[in-house]
């Protein structure tokens, strides 16, 4: 079409690309060089078809880190130029920062996962007949599809496909401000490929119940849920991305929590792949391949997004991260383990429900309130035009007793006139903040993020510990020998 | 992050969504209703697992048409609101139109292809044991992966994956104005999943040579190209999307040419699937499943994009369309047939090379020149600051002789001072335009688009005819019995 392309006037085009600081510059050259070397060494190693492609995955993750770090820095001005920008309101100096940079991280991740396919399936592609010569006869045999694990490949591709769809829809969300009630279902659409392939490929729809419960209900402990299991997986796939998206609002917290959860999942996987003969080991290895590059790109993004943020990550990143967790848990069949790691997110969601369902008034934003004088964050407040009664009052009183919220009363001290908002972050400020001159709790944004990450780490450690130490007691066995969890 | 979300001020938000015209309104209700009915009837039909899912594909394509038609209309203002807009310079009334609406068509297509997975693979999912009861024993047998064609599924998923990656990169291109030399490689990145799965799955790397040529060169007529074949496929996958992207610049031409090519490919497929026992029939059926919904969304888009355009389609659509053609040709192994349909695109590309390589000066835009007085298009001109010499002069003279370009000479009639630009569209104006009062050729934009589509249709018909009538003469046989073309 004969059109003035939506090209930007030169005035608002960035004059030049931001440059890396010198130490980072040298770090990335040396680091990515050695990672490339590692990858090359892996691919050159004659017998590498016999060993696991874990070193290749590690090398790729390192490359992902460097690439994401640089690209986020370099592409920031382009994103701002396209209107993907926002102002950080919790700073003295109000500056426009590029928004939606999670897209860059997710793009690098996708690309790395594509490049990884030949590494992951290399042993099936070429069979060396000794001495590094390709044995064309055996290779031919292979190409007939007799040995190549097409089901594994279909699983790998469908997971990637779902992730890409998530990123795509996340970007559309960031671009077009999709409504909240539609947003909720983005992960559901995106999980279709994953679930379809799960259906034709794996289709394990049983869950293991605690033995005592099974005895009590007189049902077998291995309960086949049938299609209900698909409903369960769909709920998980919707919950994960959205739960990360709502525990947000502080510099670095979206990426920070994802880093901690990802590391915990990785630690759990490593427990299994230490024992290659374990029946669940292959699916956990599969999960490692998806998590390592994720941690690589997330770490790079975190360095830009941590307090004081240089970029924002956008909904794209939150959906992407949640979908990575949910999809490895679904394909690896360890969804319950994942839930033990998401305790803060689950708590935050449940804690929020009274406001989400408008039992308690819900302001447009429930982020902590920034005080420019002290450069600190205070818990934000929702005020009541009429004093709460009935259920609302009951909930407020219970939460006050649990120290989840702080209530403000009128002069007579009888009617509640305000309450802190019902989010984990506000509650956390009430718990760990220092008192200001008026006795109100406040905390610096950087500390808030780090302490929340600490909380996440503690929860993950406790969850994983409980999962492996107490599972035997509750379920009669840890999942040795069944591969089902 | 604490951010002012990039939300639009209410003033530039569209007041209301555009409404469908009443006839269209009723048409879409009745049409999509009957398509839903067809789909439902297919899925309810007891023996449907035994028949091909072609009716389901047809019904889905109809739904795609209605959905795309409505969504393009309804989402236009949102796109304009996000800065995805352009002015149609070839109109008297300069109006801002939504740009990049091909994204909507491509999104609907992707979604339909996801929904189609269960239809396409249904016969493997459930085997009826007579009387409509599901035979759970046989089903179980199935789930063990003994019958399910994972390789087909991997192929389907990888094709979709490549298409999605194309759309994603196309959108980034429309958003961020990627440079021309980077743009060229978008399809290459996007084709990685397709090529990887082709490698592990199909890996037919032979092409059939004409018998006389093979005899002359003393090589077997079935020539195995090995990895060169992958280079060939990559070139095809880069060429197709870009060739559609450069034959552009007139309302409706991008979608129009794609519609014609898609229909021709579909006609070619139908020639094969008439004979279900033909070895190439399954892969042509596969191609039909990808083409039908494509034609559905394209037709809907064309109705909005044809002269006078209400929307622009963006690079997203061009890449998407080219990738659909290239990927069905690659997976169906009929790339040479595809090339016979792309004669205008190939001609346009080769014809453009003297300007692309700057042998002849190349202005920033080579679109036809719009004359507001007559509301007509004239061939656009490139002027020479110094008279062309040597190779440039030779090319100009040859092309003038072939009537490809029209040259303007100085008063002495010796030095060339200007030439029409080297594109098919400008050449076409010289060929079919009517003469104005000065003897210059001009044409109305609507007629230009329709006549170019006619040219494309003639080329496709001739190409397909040649493919099937003369192939036997040249290659010694039509591809009956080999499945290789």
Tab-separated table of N, CA and C in Angstrom, chain B residues 169-235:
chain	number	residue	atom	x	y	z
B	169	UNK	N	7.890	-12.685	14.308
B	169	UNK	CA	8.970	-11.850	13.796
B	169	UNK	C	8.428	-10.782	12.861
B	170	UNK	N	7.381	-11.129	12.113
B	170	UNK	CA	6.754	-10.142	11.235
B	170	UNK	C	6.181	-8.992	12.042
B	171	UNK	N	5.563	-9.329	13.164
B	171	UNK	CA	5.007	-8.288	14.029
B	171	UNK	C	6.124	-7.396	14.574
B	172	UNK	N	7.227	-8.040	14.996
B	172	UNK	CA	8.354	-7.248	15.495
B	172	UNK	C	8.862	-6.319	14.403
B	173	UNK	N	8.871	-6.841	13.171
B	173	UNK	CA	9.299	-6.022	12.040
B	173	UNK	C	8.371	-4.820	11.888
B	174	UNK	N	7.061	-5.067	11.904
B	174	UNK	CA	6.104	-3.965	11.770
B	174	UNK	C	6.242	-2.983	12.934
B	175	UNK	N	6.571	-3.492	14.115
B	175	UNK	CA	6.655	-2.616	15.291
B	175	UNK	C	7.942	-1.814	15.301
B	176	UNK	N	9.048	-2.496	14.994
B	176	UNK	CA	10.338	-1.858	15.256
B	176	UNK	C	11.122	-1.498	14.004
B	177	UNK	N	10.510	-1.663	12.812
B	177	UNK	CA	11.225	-1.288	11.589
B	177	UNK	C	12.602	-1.913	11.490
B	178	UNK	N	12.622	-3.216	11.411
B	178	UNK	CA	13.896	-3.916	11.296
B	178	UNK	C	14.539	-3.551	9.958
B	179	UNK	N	15.870	-3.489	9.964
B	179	UNK	CA	16.556	-3.076	8.740
B	179	UNK	C	16.407	-4.108	7.635
B	180	UNK	N	16.487	-3.639	6.396
B	180	UNK	CA	16.226	-4.471	5.234
B	180	UNK	C	17.097	-5.713	5.202
B	181	UNK	N	18.376	-5.527	5.502
B	181	UNK	CA	19.278	-6.676	5.393
B	181	UNK	C	19.049	-7.687	6.512
B	182	UNK	N	18.464	-7.256	7.634
B	182	UNK	CA	18.121	-8.205	8.695
B	182	UNK	C	16.798	-8.901	8.378
B	183	UNK	N	15.876	-8.097	7.863
B	183	UNK	CA	14.563	-8.575	7.470
B	183	UNK	C	14.616	-9.834	6.632
B	184	UNK	N	15.557	-9.818	5.694
B	184	UNK	CA	15.687	-10.898	4.724
B	184	UNK	C	15.805	-12.242	5.421
B	185	UNK	N	16.333	-12.249	6.637
B	185	UNK	CA	16.629	-13.515	7.282
B	185	UNK	C	15.577	-13.930	8.299
B	186	UNK	N	14.548	-13.093	8.447
B	186	UNK	CA	13.451	-13.467	9.338
B	186	UNK	C	12.907	-14.855	8.986
B	187	UNK	N	12.602	-15.102	7.699
B	187	UNK	CA	12.060	-16.430	7.392
B	187	UNK	C	13.051	-17.556	7.673
B	188	UNK	N	14.341	-17.261	7.582
B	188	UNK	CA	15.332	-18.315	7.826
B	188	UNK	C	15.273	-18.769	9.274
B	189	UNK	N	15.258	-17.815	10.204
B	189	UNK	CA	15.136	-18.150	11.629
B	189	UNK	C	13.840	-18.916	11.855
B	190	UNK	N	12.769	-18.405	11.230
B	190	UNK	CA	11.461	-19.001	11.473
B	190	UNK	C	11.366	-20.407	10.918
B	191	UNK	N	12.213	-20.741	9.949
B	191	UNK	CA	12.060	-22.056	9.331
B	191	UNK	C	12.866	-23.127	10.052
B	192	UNK	N	13.613	-22.747	11.102
B	192	UNK	CA	14.431	-23.744	11.811
B	192	UNK	C	13.600	-24.953	12.277
B	193	UNK	N	12.465	-24.737	12.972
B	193	UNK	CA	11.731	-25.916	13.447
B	193	UNK	C	11.309	-26.832	12.306
B	194	UNK	N	10.883	-26.218	11.225
B	194	UNK	CA	10.429	-26.989	10.078
B	194	UNK	C	11.561	-27.847	9.523
B	195	UNK	N	12.725	-27.235	9.359
B	195	UNK	CA	13.842	-27.959	8.747
B	195	UNK	C	14.362	-29.044	9.679
B	196	UNK	N	14.384	-28.750	10.977
B	196	UNK	CA	14.862	-29.754	11.930
B	196	UNK	C	13.969	-30.983	11.871
B	197	UNK	N	12.661	-30.764	11.869
B	197	UNK	CA	11.759	-31.907	11.859
B	197	UNK	C	11.803	-32.609	10.507
B	198	UNK	N	11.977	-31.841	9.445
B	198	UNK	CA	12.147	-32.462	8.134
B	198	UNK	C	13.349	-33.403	8.160
B	199	UNK	N	14.405	-32.955	8.813
B	199	UNK	CA	15.629	-33.749	8.876
B	199	UNK	C	15.409	-35.088	9.570
B	200	UNK	N	14.745	-35.049	10.735
B	200	UNK	CA	14.633	-36.283	11.499
B	200	UNK	C	13.496	-37.150	10.984
B	201	UNK	N	12.647	-36.557	10.182
B	201	UNK	CA	11.391	-37.220	9.935
B	201	UNK	C	11.262	-37.742	8.520
B	202	UNK	N	11.642	-36.919	7.588
B	202	UNK	CA	11.345	-37.175	6.198
B	202	UNK	C	12.657	-37.422	5.488
B	203	UNK	N	13.475	-36.370	5.519
B	203	UNK	CA	14.855	-36.437	5.039
B	203	UNK	C	14.988	-36.980	3.629
B	204	UNK	N	13.986	-36.720	2.777
B	204	UNK	CA	14.151	-37.028	1.362
B	204	UNK	C	14.922	-35.868	0.751
B	205	UNK	N	16.120	-36.120	0.297
B	205	UNK	CA	16.945	-35.026	-0.212
B	205	UNK	C	17.244	-35.221	-1.694
B	206	UNK	N	16.378	-35.977	-2.368
B	206	UNK	CA	16.605	-36.240	-3.793
B	206	UNK	C	15.691	-35.367	-4.637
B	207	UNK	N	16.150	-34.967	-5.776
B	207	UNK	CA	15.265	-34.329	-6.740
B	207	UNK	C	15.323	-35.111	-8.040
B	208	UNK	N	14.238	-35.015	-8.787
B	208	UNK	CA	14.130	-35.743	-10.038
B	208	UNK	C	14.608	-34.824	-11.162
B	209	UNK	N	15.582	-35.295	-11.937
B	209	UNK	CA	16.070	-34.499	-13.065
B	209	UNK	C	15.365	-34.935	-14.342
B	210	UNK	N	15.299	-34.037	-15.332
B	210	UNK	CA	14.796	-34.466	-16.641
B	210	UNK	C	15.665	-35.603	-17.171
B	211	UNK	N	15.036	-36.605	-17.776
B	211	UNK	CA	15.790	-37.792	-18.191
B	211	UNK	C	16.901	-37.483	-19.173
B	212	UNK	N	16.576	-36.580	-20.124
B	212	UNK	CA	17.578	-36.274	-21.146
B	212	UNK	C	18.812	-35.635	-20.502
B	213	UNK	N	18.557	-34.720	-19.538
B	213	UNK	CA	19.670	-34.055	-18.853
B	213	UNK	C	20.498	-35.086	-18.092
B	214	UNK	N	19.815	-36.004	-17.378
B	214	UNK	CA	20.516	-37.022	-16.613
B	214	UNK	C	21.375	-37.892	-17.526
B	215	UNK	N	20.793	-38.269	-18.668
B	215	UNK	CA	21.559	-39.081	-19.621
B	215	UNK	C	22.768	-38.320	-20.114
B	216	UNK	N	22.565	-37.039	-20.417
B	216	UNK	CA	23.641	-36.200	-20.939
B	216	UNK	C	24.772	-36.085	-19.923
B	217	UNK	N	24.414	-35.923	-18.624
B	217	UNK	CA	25.413	-35.763	-17.578
B	217	UNK	C	25.891	-37.100	-17.024
B	218	UNK	N	25.293	-38.181	-17.513
B	218	UNK	CA	25.623	-39.529	-17.031
B	218	UNK	C	25.456	-39.661	-15.520
B	219	UNK	N	24.349	-39.135	-15.000
B	219	UNK	CA	24.051	-39.298	-13.578
B	219	UNK	C	22.656	-39.898	-13.474
B	220	UNK	N	22.353	-40.532	-12.346
B	220	UNK	CA	21.003	-41.088	-12.214
B	220	UNK	C	19.974	-39.971	-12.185
B	221	UNK	N	18.776	-40.198	-12.757
B	221	UNK	CA	17.775	-39.122	-12.805
B	221	UNK	C	17.281	-38.714	-11.409
B	222	UNK	N	17.355	-39.633	-10.451
B	222	UNK	CA	16.963	-39.290	-9.094
B	222	UNK	C	18.228	-38.868	-8.352
B	223	UNK	N	18.503	-37.567	-8.327
B	223	UNK	CA	19.775	-37.071	-7.817
B	223	UNK	C	19.652	-36.741	-6.340
B	224	UNK	N	20.527	-37.359	-5.530
B	224	UNK	CA	20.498	-37.063	-4.095
B	224	UNK	C	21.394	-35.865	-3.811
B	225	UNK	N	20.779	-34.773	-3.357
B	225	UNK	CA	21.540	-33.545	-3.139
B	225	UNK	C	22.169	-33.496	-1.742
B	226	UNK	N	21.733	-34.391	-0.840
B	226	UNK	CA	22.297	-34.387	0.514
B	226	UNK	C	22.016	-33.073	1.207
B	227	UNK	N	23.036	-32.526	1.876
B	227	UNK	CA	22.773	-31.313	2.657
B	227	UNK	C	22.516	-30.108	1.753
B	228	UNK	N	22.941	-30.219	0.484
B	228	UNK	CA	22.623	-29.136	-0.460
B	228	UNK	C	21.121	-28.928	-0.554
B	229	UNK	N	20.368	-30.032	-0.372
B	229	UNK	CA	18.920	-29.929	-0.439
B	229	UNK	C	18.399	-29.014	0.661
B	230	UNK	N	19.087	-29.030	1.818
B	230	UNK	CA	18.663	-28.140	2.910
B	230	UNK	C	18.942	-26.685	2.566
B	231	UNK	N	20.063	-26.478	1.867
B	231	UNK	CA	20.358	-25.125	1.399
B	231	UNK	C	19.262	-24.672	0.435
B	232	UNK	N	18.887	-25.601	-0.471
B	232	UNK	CA	17.829	-25.303	-1.434
B	232	UNK	C	16.530	-24.948	-0.722
B	233	UNK	N	16.165	-25.749	0.299
B	233	UNK	CA	14.930	-25.475	1.028
B	233	UNK	C	15.007	-24.139	1.764
B	234	UNK	N	16.167	-23.845	2.356
B	234	UNK	CA	16.329	-22.570	3.066
B	234	UNK	C	16.128	-21.405	2.114
B	235	UNK	N	16.717	-21.537	0.921
B	235	UNK	CA	16.573	-20.458	-0.059
B	235	UNK	C	15.102	-20.275	-0.406
